[in-house]
CSV table of C-alpha atoms in Angstrom, one decimal:
chain,number,residue,atom,x,y,z
A,906,MET,CA,8.3,-14.6,-130.7
A,907,GLU,CA,11.7,-16.1,-130.1
A,908,PRO,CA,13.1,-14.9,-126.7
A,909,LEU,CA,16.1,-12.7,-126.6
A,910,PRO,CA,19.3,-14.7,-125.9
A,911,ALA,CA,20.6,-14.9,-122.3
A,912,ARG,CA,22.2,-11.6,-121.3
A,913,ASP,CA,25.6,-13.1,-120.9
A,914,ALA,CA,25.4,-14.5,-124.4
A,915,ILE,CA,24.5,-11.3,-126.2
A,916,THR,CA,27.1,-9.8,-128.5
A,917,PRO,CA,26.4,-7.2,-131.2
A,918,GLU,CA,26.3,-10.0,-133.8
A,919,VAL,CA,24.0,-12.2,-131.7
A,920,LEU,CA,21.6,-9.3,-131.1
A,921,ALA,CA,21.6,-8.4,-134.8
A,922,ARG,CA,20.9,-12.0,-135.8
A,923,TRP,CA,18.1,-12.1,-133.3
A,924,ALA,CA,16.6,-8.8,-134.3
A,925,HIS,CA,16.7,-9.6,-138.1
A,926,ARG,CA,15.7,-13.3,-137.7
A,927,GLY,CA,13.4,-14.4,-140.6
A,928,GLN,CA,13.9,-11.1,-142.5
A,929,ARG,CA,14.8,-11.1,-146.2
A,930,ARG,CA,16.3,-8.3,-148.2
A,931,ASP,CA,16.2,-7.7,-152.0
A,932,THR,CA,19.7,-7.7,-153.5
A,933,PRO,CA,21.0,-7.4,-157.1
A,934,ALA,CA,21.5,-11.2,-156.9
A,935,GLY,CA,17.9,-11.7,-155.7
A,936,PRO,CA,16.3,-12.1,-152.2
A,937,GLY,CA,18.7,-13.0,-149.4
A,938,ASP,CA,18.9,-13.2,-145.7
A,939,TYR,CA,18.8,-9.7,-144.2
A,940,ILE,CA,21.7,-10.5,-141.8
A,941,ASP,CA,24.0,-10.8,-144.8
A,942,HIS,CA,23.9,-7.0,-145.1
A,943,PRO,CA,25.3,-6.2,-141.7
A,944,ARG,CA,27.7,-9.1,-141.9
A,945,ARG,CA,29.1,-7.6,-145.2
A,946,VAL,CA,29.4,-4.2,-143.5
A,947,VAL,CA,31.4,-5.7,-140.7
A,948,GLU,CA,33.6,-7.6,-143.2
A,949,LEU,CA,34.3,-4.4,-145.1
A,950,LEU,CA,35.2,-2.6,-141.9
A,951,VAL,CA,37.6,-5.3,-140.9
A,952,ALA,CA,39.1,-5.5,-144.4
A,953,GLY,CA,39.7,-1.7,-144.1
A,954,GLY,CA,41.6,-2.1,-140.9
A,955,VAL,CA,38.9,-1.2,-138.4
A,956,ALA,CA,39.3,-3.0,-135.1
A,957,GLY,CA,37.4,-0.8,-132.6
A,958,PRO,CA,34.7,-2.9,-130.9
A,959,GLU,CA,32.3,0.1,-130.9
A,960,VAL,CA,32.6,0.6,-134.6
A,961,LEU,CA,32.2,-3.1,-135.4
A,962,ALA,CA,29.2,-3.2,-133.1
A,963,ALA,CA,27.7,-0.3,-135.1
A,964,GLY,CA,28.3,-2.3,-138.2
A,965,TRP,CA,26.3,-5.2,-136.9
A,966,LEU,CA,23.5,-3.0,-135.4
A,967,HIS,CA,23.2,-0.1,-137.8
A,968,ASP,CA,19.8,-1.2,-139.2
A,969,THR,CA,18.4,-2.8,-136.1
A,970,VAL,CA,16.1,0.1,-135.1
A,971,GLU,CA,14.9,1.2,-138.5
A,972,ASP,CA,14.5,-2.2,-140.2
A,973,THR,CA,13.1,-4.4,-137.4
A,974,SER,CA,10.2,-4.5,-135.0
A,975,TRP,CA,12.5,-3.5,-132.2
A,976,PRO,CA,10.8,-0.8,-130.1
A,977,GLY,CA,10.6,2.3,-132.3
A,978,GLY,CA,11.6,0.4,-135.4
A,979,GLN,CA,9.9,0.7,-138.8
A,980,ALA,CA,10.2,-3.0,-140.0
A,981,ARG,CA,11.1,-1.9,-143.5
A,982,ALA,CA,13.5,-4.7,-144.4
A,983,GLY,CA,14.0,-5.2,-148.1
A,984,GLN,CA,13.7,-1.6,-149.1
A,985,GLY,CA,17.4,-1.4,-150.0
A,986,GLU,CA,18.3,1.3,-147.5
A,987,CYS,CA,21.7,1.2,-145.8
């Protein structure tokens, strides 16, 4: 398993990318990198005027526990849940 990035280098985006590394997600356009989903969520938040770092962090991390092997996670990537 790839080690977690150094503590001083961890941002919500870095953590989400690490947690979802190698995962794929089914989309209407076909399979894609799972990280594209949280990235799009954050883009929608920013486009809607959201700037709060806690909310943007939630956008990046909202599927980390349920869709990864993170402790307690279900590793269900690709099931189309949001």
